[in-house]
Short mmCIF file of C-alpha atoms (C1' of nucleotides) in Angstrom, two decimals:
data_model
loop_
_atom_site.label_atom_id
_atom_site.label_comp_id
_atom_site.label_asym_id
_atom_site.label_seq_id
_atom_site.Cartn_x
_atom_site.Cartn_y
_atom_site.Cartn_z
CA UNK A 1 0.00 0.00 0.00
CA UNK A 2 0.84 3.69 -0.95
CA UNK A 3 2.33 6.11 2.28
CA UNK A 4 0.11 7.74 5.08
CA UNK A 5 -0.50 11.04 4.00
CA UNK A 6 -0.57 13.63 7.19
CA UNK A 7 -2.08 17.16 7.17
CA UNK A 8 0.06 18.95 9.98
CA UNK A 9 -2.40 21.72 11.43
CA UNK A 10 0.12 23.52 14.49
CA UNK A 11 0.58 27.60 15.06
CA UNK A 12 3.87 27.00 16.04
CA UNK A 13 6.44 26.53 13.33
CA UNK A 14 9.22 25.06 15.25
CA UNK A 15 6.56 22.23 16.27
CA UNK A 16 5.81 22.10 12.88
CA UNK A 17 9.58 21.50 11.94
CA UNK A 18 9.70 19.15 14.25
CA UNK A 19 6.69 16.80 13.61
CA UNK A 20 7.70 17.21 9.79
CA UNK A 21 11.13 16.07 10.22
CA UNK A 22 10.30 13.41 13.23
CA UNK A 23 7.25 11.95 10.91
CA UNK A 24 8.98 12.27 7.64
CA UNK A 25 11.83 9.95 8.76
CA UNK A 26 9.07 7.23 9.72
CA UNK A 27 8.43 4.47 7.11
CA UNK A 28 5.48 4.47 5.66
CA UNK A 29 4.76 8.02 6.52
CA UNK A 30 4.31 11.45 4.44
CA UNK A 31 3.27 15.25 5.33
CA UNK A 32 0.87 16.26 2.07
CA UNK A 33 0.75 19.83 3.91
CA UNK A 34 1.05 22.14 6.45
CA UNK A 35 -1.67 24.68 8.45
CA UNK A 36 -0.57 27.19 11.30
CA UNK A 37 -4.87 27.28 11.89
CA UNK A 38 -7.97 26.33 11.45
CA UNK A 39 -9.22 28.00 8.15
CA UNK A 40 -6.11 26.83 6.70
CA UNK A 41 -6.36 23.68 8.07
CA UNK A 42 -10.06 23.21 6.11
CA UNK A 43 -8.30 25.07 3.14
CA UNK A 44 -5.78 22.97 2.49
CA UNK A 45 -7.71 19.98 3.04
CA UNK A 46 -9.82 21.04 0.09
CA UNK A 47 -7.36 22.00 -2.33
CA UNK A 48 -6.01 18.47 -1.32
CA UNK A 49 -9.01 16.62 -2.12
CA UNK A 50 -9.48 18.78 -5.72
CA UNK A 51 -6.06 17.31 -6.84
CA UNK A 52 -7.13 14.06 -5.39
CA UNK A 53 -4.40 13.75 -2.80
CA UNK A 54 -6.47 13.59 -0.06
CA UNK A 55 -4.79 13.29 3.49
CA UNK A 56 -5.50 10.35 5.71
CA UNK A 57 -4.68 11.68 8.81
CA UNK A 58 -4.94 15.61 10.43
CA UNK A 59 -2.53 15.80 12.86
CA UNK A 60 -4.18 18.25 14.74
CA UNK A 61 -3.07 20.83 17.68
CA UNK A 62 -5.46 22.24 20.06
CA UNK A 63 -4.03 26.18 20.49
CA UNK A 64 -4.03 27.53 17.53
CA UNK A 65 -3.38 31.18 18.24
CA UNK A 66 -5.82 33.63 17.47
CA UNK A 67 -8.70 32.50 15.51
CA UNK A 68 -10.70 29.42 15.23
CA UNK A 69 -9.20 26.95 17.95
CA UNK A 70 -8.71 22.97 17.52
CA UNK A 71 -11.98 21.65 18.18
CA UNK A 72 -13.83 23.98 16.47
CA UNK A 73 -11.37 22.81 12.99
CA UNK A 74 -11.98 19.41 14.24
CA UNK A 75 -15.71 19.55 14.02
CA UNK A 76 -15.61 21.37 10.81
CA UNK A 77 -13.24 19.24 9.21
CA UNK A 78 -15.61 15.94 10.53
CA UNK A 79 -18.73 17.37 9.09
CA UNK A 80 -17.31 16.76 5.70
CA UNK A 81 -18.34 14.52 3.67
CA UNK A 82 -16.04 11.48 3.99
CA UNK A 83 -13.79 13.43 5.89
CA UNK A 84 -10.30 12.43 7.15
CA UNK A 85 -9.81 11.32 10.60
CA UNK A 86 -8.24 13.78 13.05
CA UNK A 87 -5.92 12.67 15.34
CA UNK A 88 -5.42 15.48 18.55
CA UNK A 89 -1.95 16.38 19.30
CA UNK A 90 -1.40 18.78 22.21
CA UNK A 91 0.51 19.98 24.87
CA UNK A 92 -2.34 19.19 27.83
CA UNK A 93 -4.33 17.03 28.70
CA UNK A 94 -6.87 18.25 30.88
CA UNK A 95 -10.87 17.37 31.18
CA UNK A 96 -11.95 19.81 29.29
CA UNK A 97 -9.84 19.12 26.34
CA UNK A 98 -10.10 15.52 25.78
CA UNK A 99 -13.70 15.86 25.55
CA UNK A 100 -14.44 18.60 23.70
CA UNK A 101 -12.00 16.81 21.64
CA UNK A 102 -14.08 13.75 21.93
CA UNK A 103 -17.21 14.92 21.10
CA UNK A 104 -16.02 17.18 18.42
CA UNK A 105 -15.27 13.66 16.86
CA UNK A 106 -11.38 13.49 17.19
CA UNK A 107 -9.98 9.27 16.62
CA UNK A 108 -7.28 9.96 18.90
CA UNK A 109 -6.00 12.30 21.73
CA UNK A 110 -2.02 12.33 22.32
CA UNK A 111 0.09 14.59 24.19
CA UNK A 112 3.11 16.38 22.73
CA UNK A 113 5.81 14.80 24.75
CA UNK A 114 4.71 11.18 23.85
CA UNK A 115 7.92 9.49 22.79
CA UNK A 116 8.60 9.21 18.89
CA UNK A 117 7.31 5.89 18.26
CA UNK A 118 4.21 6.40 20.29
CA UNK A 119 3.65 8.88 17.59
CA UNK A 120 3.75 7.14 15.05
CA UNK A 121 1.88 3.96 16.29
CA UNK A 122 -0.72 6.65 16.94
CA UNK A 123 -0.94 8.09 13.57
CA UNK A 124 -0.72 4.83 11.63
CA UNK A 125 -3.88 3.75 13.81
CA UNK A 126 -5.31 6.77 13.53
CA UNK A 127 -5.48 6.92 9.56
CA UNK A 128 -6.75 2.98 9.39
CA UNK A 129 -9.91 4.09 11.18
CA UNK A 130 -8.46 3.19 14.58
CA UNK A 131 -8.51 5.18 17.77
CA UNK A 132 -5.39 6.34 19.48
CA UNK A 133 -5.62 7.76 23.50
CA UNK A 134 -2.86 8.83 25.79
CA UNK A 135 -2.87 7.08 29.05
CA UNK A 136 -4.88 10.29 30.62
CA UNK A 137 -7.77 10.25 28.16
CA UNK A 138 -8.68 6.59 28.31
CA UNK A 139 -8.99 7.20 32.10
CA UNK A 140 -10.73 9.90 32.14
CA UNK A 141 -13.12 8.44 29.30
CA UNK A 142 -13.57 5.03 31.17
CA UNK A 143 -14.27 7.66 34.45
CA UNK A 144 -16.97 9.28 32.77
CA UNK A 145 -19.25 6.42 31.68
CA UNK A 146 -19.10 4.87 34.93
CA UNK A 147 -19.26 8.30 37.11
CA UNK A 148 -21.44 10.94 35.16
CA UNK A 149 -22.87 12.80 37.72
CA UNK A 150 -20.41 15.26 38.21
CA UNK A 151 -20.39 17.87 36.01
CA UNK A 152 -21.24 21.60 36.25
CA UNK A 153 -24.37 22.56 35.17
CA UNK A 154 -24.49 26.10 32.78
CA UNK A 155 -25.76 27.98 35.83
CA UNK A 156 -22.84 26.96 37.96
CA UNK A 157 -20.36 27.74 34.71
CA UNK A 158 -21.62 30.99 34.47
CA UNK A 159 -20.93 31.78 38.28
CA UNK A 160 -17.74 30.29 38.24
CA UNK A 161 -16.75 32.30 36.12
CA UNK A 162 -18.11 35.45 37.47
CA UNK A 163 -16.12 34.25 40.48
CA UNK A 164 -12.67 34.01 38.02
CA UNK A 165 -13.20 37.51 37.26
CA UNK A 166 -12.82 38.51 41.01
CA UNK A 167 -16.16 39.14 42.20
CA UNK A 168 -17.62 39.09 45.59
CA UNK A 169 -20.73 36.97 46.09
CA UNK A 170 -22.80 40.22 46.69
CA UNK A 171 -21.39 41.06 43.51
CA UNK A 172 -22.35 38.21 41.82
CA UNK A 173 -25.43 38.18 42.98
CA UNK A 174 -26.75 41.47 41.93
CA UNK A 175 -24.67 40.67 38.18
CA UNK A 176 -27.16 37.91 37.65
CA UNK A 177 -30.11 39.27 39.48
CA UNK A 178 -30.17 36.57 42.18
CA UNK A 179 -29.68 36.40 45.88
CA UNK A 180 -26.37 36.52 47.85
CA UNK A 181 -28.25 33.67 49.59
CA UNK A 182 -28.89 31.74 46.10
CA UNK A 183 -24.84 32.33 45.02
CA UNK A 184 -23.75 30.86 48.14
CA UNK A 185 -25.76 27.69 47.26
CA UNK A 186 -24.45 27.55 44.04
CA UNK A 187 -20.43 27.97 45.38
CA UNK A 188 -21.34 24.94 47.90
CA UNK A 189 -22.24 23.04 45.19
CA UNK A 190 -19.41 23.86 42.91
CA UNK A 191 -17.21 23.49 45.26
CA UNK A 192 -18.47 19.72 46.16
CA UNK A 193 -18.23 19.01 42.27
CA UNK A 194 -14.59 20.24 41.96
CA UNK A 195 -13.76 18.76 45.35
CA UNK A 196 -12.29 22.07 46.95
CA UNK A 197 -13.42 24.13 50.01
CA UNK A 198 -13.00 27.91 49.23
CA UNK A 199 -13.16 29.88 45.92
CA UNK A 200 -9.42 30.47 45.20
CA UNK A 201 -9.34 26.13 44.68
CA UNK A 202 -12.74 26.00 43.03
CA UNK A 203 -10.94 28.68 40.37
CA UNK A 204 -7.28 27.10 40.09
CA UNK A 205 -9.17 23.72 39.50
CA UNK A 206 -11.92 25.19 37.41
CA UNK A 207 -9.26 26.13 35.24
CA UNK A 208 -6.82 23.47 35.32
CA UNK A 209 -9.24 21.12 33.90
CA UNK A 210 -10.44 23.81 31.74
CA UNK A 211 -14.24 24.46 32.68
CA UNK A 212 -13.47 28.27 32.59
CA UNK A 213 -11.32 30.39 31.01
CA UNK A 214 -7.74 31.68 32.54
CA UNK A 215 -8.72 35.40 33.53
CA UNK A 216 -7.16 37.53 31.04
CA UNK A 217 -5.83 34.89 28.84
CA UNK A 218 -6.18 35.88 24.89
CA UNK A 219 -8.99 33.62 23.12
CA UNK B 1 34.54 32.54 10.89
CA UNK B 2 32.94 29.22 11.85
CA UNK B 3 29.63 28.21 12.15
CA UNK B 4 27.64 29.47 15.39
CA UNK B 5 27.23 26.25 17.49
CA UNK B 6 23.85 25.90 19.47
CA UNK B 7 23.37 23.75 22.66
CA UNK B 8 19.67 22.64 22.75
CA UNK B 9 17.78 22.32 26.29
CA UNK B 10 14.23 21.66 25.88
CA UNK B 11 12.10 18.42 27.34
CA UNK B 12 9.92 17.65 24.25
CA UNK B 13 11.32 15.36 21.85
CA UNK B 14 8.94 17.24 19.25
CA UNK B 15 10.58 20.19 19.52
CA UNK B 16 13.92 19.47 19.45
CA UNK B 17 13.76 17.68 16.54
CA UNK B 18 11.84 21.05 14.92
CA UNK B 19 14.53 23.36 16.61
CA UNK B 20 17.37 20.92 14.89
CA UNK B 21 15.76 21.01 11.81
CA UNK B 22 14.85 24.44 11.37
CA UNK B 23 18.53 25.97 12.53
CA UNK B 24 21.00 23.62 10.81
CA UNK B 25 18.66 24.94 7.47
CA UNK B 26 19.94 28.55 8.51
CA UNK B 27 23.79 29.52 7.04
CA UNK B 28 25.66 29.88 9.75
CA UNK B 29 23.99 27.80 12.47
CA UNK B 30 25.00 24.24 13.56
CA UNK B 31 23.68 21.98 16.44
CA UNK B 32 26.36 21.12 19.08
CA UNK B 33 24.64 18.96 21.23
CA UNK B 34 20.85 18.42 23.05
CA UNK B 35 19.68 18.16 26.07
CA UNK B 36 16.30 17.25 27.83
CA UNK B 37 16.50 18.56 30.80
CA UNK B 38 18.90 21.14 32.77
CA UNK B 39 21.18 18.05 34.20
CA UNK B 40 21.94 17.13 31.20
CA UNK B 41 22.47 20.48 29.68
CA UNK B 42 25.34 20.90 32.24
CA UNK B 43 27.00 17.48 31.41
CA UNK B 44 26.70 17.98 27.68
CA UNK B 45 28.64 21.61 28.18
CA UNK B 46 30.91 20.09 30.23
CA UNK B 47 31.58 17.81 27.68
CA UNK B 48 31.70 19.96 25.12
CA UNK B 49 34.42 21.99 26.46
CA UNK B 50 36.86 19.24 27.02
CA UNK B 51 36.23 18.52 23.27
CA UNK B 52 37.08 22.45 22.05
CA UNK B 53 33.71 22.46 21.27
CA UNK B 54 32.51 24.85 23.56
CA UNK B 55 28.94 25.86 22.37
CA UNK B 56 28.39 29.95 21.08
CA UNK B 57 25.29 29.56 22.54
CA UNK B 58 22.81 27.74 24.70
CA UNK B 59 18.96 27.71 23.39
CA UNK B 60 16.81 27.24 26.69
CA UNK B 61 13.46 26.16 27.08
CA UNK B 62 12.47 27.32 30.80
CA UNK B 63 9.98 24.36 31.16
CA UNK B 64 12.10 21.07 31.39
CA UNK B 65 9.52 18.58 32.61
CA UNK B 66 10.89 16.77 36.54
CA UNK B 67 13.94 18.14 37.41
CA UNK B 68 15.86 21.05 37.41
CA UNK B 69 13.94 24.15 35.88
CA UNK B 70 15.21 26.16 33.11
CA UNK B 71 15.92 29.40 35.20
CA UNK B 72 17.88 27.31 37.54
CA UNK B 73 20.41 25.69 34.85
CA UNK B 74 20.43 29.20 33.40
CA UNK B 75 21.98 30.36 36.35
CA UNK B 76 24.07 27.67 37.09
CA UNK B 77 25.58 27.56 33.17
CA UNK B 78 26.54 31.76 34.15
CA UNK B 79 27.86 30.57 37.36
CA UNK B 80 30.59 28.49 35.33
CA UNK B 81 33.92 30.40 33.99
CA UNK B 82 33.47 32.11 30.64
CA UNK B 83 29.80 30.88 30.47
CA UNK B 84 28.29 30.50 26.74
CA UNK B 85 25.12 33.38 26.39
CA UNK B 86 22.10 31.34 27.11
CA UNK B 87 18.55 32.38 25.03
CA UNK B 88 15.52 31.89 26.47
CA UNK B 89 13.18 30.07 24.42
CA UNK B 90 9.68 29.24 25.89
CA UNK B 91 5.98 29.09 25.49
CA UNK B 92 5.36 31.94 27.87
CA UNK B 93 5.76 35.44 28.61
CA UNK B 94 5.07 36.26 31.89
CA UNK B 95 6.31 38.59 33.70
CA UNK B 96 7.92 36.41 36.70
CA UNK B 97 9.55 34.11 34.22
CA UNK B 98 10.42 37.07 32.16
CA UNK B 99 12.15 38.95 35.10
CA UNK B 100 13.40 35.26 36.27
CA UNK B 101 15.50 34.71 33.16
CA UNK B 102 16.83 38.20 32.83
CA UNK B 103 18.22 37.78 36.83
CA UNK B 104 19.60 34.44 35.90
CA UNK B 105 21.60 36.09 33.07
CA UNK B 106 19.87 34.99 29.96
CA UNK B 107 20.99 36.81 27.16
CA UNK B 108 17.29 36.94 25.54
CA UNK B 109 14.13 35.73 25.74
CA UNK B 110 12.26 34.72 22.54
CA UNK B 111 8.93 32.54 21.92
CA UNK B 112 8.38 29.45 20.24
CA UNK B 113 5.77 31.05 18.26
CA UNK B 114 8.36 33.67 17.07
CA UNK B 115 8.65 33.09 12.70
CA UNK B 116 12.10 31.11 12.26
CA UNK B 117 13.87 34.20 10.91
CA UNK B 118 13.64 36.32 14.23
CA UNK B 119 14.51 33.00 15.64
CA UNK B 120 17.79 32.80 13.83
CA UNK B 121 18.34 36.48 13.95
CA UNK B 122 18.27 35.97 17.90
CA UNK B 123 20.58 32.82 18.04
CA UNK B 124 23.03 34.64 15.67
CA UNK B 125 23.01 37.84 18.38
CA UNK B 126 23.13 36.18 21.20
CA UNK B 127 26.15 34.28 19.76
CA UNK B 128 27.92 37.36 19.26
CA UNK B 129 27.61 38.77 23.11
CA UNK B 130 24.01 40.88 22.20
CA UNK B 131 20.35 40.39 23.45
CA UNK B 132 17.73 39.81 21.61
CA UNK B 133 14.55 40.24 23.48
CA UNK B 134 10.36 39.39 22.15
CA UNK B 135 8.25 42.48 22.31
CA UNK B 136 6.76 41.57 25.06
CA UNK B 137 9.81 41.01 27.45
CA UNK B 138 11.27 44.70 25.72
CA UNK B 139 8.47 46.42 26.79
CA UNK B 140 8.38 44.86 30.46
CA UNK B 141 11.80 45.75 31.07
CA UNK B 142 11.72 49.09 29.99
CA UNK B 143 8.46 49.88 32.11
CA UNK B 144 10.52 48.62 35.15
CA UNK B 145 13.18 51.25 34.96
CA UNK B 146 10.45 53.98 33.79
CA UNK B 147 8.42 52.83 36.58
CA UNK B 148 10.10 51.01 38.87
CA UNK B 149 7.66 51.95 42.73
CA UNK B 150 4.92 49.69 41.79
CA UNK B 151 6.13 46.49 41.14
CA UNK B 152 5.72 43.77 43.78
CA UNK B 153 8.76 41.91 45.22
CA UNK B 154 9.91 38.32 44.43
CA UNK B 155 8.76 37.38 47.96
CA UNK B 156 5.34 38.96 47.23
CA UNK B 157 4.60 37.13 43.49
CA UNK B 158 5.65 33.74 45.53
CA UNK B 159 2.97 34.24 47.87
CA UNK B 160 1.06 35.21 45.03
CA UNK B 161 1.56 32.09 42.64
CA UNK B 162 0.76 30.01 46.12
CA UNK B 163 -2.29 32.27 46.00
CA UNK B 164 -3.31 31.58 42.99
CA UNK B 165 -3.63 27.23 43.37
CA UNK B 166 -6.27 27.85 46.09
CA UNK B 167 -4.27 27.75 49.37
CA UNK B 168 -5.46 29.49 52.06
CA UNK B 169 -3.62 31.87 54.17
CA UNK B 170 -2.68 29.16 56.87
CA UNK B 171 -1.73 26.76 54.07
CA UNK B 172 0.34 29.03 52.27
CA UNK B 173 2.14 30.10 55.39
CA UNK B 174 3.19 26.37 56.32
CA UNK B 175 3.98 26.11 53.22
CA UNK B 176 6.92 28.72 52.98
CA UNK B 177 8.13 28.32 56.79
CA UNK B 178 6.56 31.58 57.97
CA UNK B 179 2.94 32.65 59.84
CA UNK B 180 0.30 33.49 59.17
CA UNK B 181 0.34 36.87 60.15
CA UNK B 182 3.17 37.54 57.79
CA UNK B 183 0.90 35.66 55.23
CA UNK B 184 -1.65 38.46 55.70
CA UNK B 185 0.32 41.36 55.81
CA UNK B 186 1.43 40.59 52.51
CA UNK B 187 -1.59 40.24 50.98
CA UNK B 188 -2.46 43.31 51.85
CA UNK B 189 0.53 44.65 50.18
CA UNK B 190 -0.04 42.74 47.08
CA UNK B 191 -3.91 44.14 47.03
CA UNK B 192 -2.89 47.56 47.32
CA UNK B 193 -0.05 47.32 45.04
CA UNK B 194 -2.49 45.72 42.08
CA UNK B 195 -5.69 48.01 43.22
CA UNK B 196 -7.63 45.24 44.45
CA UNK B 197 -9.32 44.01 47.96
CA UNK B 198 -9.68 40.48 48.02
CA UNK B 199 -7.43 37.64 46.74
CA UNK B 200 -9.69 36.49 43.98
CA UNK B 201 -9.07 39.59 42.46
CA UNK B 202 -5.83 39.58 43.18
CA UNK B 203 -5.53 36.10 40.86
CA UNK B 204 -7.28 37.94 38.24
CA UNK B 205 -5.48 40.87 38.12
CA UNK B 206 -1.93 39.27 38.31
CA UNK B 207 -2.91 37.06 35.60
CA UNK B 208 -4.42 39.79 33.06
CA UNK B 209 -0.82 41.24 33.73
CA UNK B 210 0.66 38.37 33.29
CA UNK B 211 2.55 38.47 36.29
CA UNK B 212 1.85 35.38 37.32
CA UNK B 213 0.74 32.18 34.61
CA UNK B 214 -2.92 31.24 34.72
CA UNK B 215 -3.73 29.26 37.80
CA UNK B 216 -3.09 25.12 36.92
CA UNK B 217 -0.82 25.81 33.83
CA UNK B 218 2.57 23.62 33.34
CA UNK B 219 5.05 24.88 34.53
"C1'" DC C 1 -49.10 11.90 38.21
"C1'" DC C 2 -45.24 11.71 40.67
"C1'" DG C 3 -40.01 12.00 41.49
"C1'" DG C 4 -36.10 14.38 40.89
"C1'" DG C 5 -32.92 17.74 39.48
"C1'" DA C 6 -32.15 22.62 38.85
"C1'" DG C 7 -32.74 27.01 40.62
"C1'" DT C 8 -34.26 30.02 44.01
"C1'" DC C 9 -34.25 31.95 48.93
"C1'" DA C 10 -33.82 32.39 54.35
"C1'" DA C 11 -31.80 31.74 58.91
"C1'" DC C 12 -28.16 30.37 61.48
"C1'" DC C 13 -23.45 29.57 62.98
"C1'" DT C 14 -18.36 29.02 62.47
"C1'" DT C 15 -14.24 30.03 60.15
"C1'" DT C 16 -11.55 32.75 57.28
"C1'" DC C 17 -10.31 36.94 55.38
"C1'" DG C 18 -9.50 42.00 55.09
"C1'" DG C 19 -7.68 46.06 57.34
"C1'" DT C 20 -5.22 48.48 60.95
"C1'" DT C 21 -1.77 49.50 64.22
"C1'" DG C 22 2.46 48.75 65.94
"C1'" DA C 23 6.64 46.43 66.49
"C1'" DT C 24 11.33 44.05 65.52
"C1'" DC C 25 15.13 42.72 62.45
"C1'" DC C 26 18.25 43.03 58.56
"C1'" DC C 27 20.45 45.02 54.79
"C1'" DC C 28 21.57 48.45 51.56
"C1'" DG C 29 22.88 53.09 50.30
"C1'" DG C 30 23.57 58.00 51.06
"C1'" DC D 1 25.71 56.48 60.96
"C1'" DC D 2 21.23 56.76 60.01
"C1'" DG D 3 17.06 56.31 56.95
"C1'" DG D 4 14.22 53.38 54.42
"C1'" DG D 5 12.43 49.34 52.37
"C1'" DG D 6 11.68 44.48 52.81
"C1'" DA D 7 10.38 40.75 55.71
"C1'" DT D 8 8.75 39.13 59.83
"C1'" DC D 9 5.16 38.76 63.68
"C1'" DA D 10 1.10 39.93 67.13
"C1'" DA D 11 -3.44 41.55 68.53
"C1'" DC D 12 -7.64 43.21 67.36
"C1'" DC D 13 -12.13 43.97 64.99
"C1'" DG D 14 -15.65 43.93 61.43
"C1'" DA D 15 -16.85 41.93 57.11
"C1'" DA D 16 -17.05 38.21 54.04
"C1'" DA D 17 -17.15 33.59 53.04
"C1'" DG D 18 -18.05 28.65 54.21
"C1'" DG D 19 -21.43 25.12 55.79
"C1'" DT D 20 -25.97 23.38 57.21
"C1'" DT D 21 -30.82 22.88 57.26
"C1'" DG D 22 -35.04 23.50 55.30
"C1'" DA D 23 -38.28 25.07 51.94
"C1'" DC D 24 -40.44 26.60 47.62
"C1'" DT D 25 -41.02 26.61 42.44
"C1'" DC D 26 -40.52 24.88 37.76
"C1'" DC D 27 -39.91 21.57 34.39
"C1'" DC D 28 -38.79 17.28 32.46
"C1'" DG D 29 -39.37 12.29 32.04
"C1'" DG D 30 -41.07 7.82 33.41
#
DNA sequence: CCGGGAGTCAACCTTTCGGTTGATCCCCGG
DNA sequence: CCGGGGATCAACCGAAAGGTTGACTCCCGG
């Protein structure tokens, strides 16, 4: 059979550089193009397909700079018609991530400092319809069928990350029209969800796993 | 003369292999040796030298995975006699690890997202005793000399970052060997000094000015 | 039709935090 | 030699946050 054809999608051109000249020097492997973002990503992938060299793997990053981010690409690129699976390769691997990965219909999820020929296992899988998981998100996928109660409902987003932004819970409270009473139930049962006791934790883990936004950090 | 030969320190295998590929493309520019982390940075120097291979100049990523820390080999590589200019070369540009790096004695501080040409522009100045510094870290720097009353003390961003994963004030005063009391009396420091009065704020604010890195990011 | 989860609110109590005042120590620089 | 800034600590008080219990509404699904 004819080489793996990779679509590198990565805003970072010394990543780029690297994954070229780490994949390139794999067997059996070939990069048909490059993307620093997303609507390059889904441009490329159609100029591809017009001169019938169609990719059979996106290697895909998650931060893509300014712009449209991974997942978004990812779901774009998997509402195609017989589109290309997209394998996730990313620098974290926190909740948030993996699944909106997941369900924006990624095959695999690895992390950036995976050794060489985890890499390539992982794309090879990847573009024969296979699946592909770092340690991390198989665990946390197994976690969440088994355990789905957990998560944060919109209302308790939506405070937590009025709290992020440094508001008091009086403050809150008249933002969203509700009662200081009403936030406080709310924090209690954030802060049983995240497993932390006081709002400083409930925002370091809120964003660790990616449930809010970093305050201040650029789109 | 010769060729500028680069020592590379950075933990992902991914970029190495993009930093290798990219700079031995430039005229000029030849990789001496890699390292993963900052142990190994100092062996492979060592090494170096006994060869008469001494290295123009280290490239430094300031994350480097378990282990010693990229400030910390920074310093110790300018602790050595005639020490090779070490460029920073990270994902980040905050303000602590900006400020970190320039008290270690990095010669510059550049970002992986920088285009290849500044990249070799920087490599090639730093080899030849200049700085080379990203916008970013240029216009921190010169605010600190324009502006220098303001700015909170290394003791007061560590009590800050602590801040910042959720501690509380007992927690964060175990954690650094002194009480409470000093704990809070610092704090209120750090609130006046960013305009704020309570320590979620506090996280916000030092974030937005990137004086300390979003709460839960690798570090 | 009934249960349950989400959202709302109140009252209560304990703990933590914010703010102030005042004090000691050390080190650096004029 | 003396001033000042940084770091340390103590005691105090009021305000805010944390935690609990209980209750009401709405809406969705079995």
């Amino acid at each position: 059979m004819g080489e793996v054809r990779v679509l590198l999608v990565d805003d970072h051109p010394v990543v780029r550089a690297g994954l070229r000249a780490m994949l390139t020097g794999f067997e059996g492997i070939s990069i048909a193009a490059e993307a620093a973002d997303g609507a390059a990503a889904l441009k490329e992938l159609a100029r591809l397909r017009t001169l019938g060299e169609a990719p059979d793997v996106v290697l895909m990053d998650l931060q893509l700079g300014d712009g449209m981010d991974g997942v978004t690409a990812t779901a774009q690129i998997r509402k195609l018609a017989a589109p290309p699976p997209v394998l996730i390769l990313t620098t974290y691997d926190t909740d948030a991530d993996i699944l909106a990965a997941v369900e924006a219909g990624a095959s695999g999820y690895m992390l950036k400092d995976a050794p060489p020929d985890q890499l390539r296992q992982a794309v090879l899988q990847a573009a024969a319809g296979g699946t592909a998981l770092a340690p991390r998100a198989a665990a946390l996928l197994m976690e969440r069928i088994s355990n789905p109660g957990t998560s944060l409902t919109p209302r308790e987003v939506q405070l937590l990350e009025l709290l992020a932004t440094g508001l008091s819970n009086r403050a809150i409270a008249r933002q969203v029209f509700i009662s200081e009473a009403t936030v406080k139930t709310h924090l209690v049962h954030i802060y049983g969800k995240l497993g932390v006791d006081n709002r400083t934790a409930a925002i370091a883990a809120a964003t660790q796993r990616r449930i809010i936004r970093a305050p201040g950090s650029k789109g």
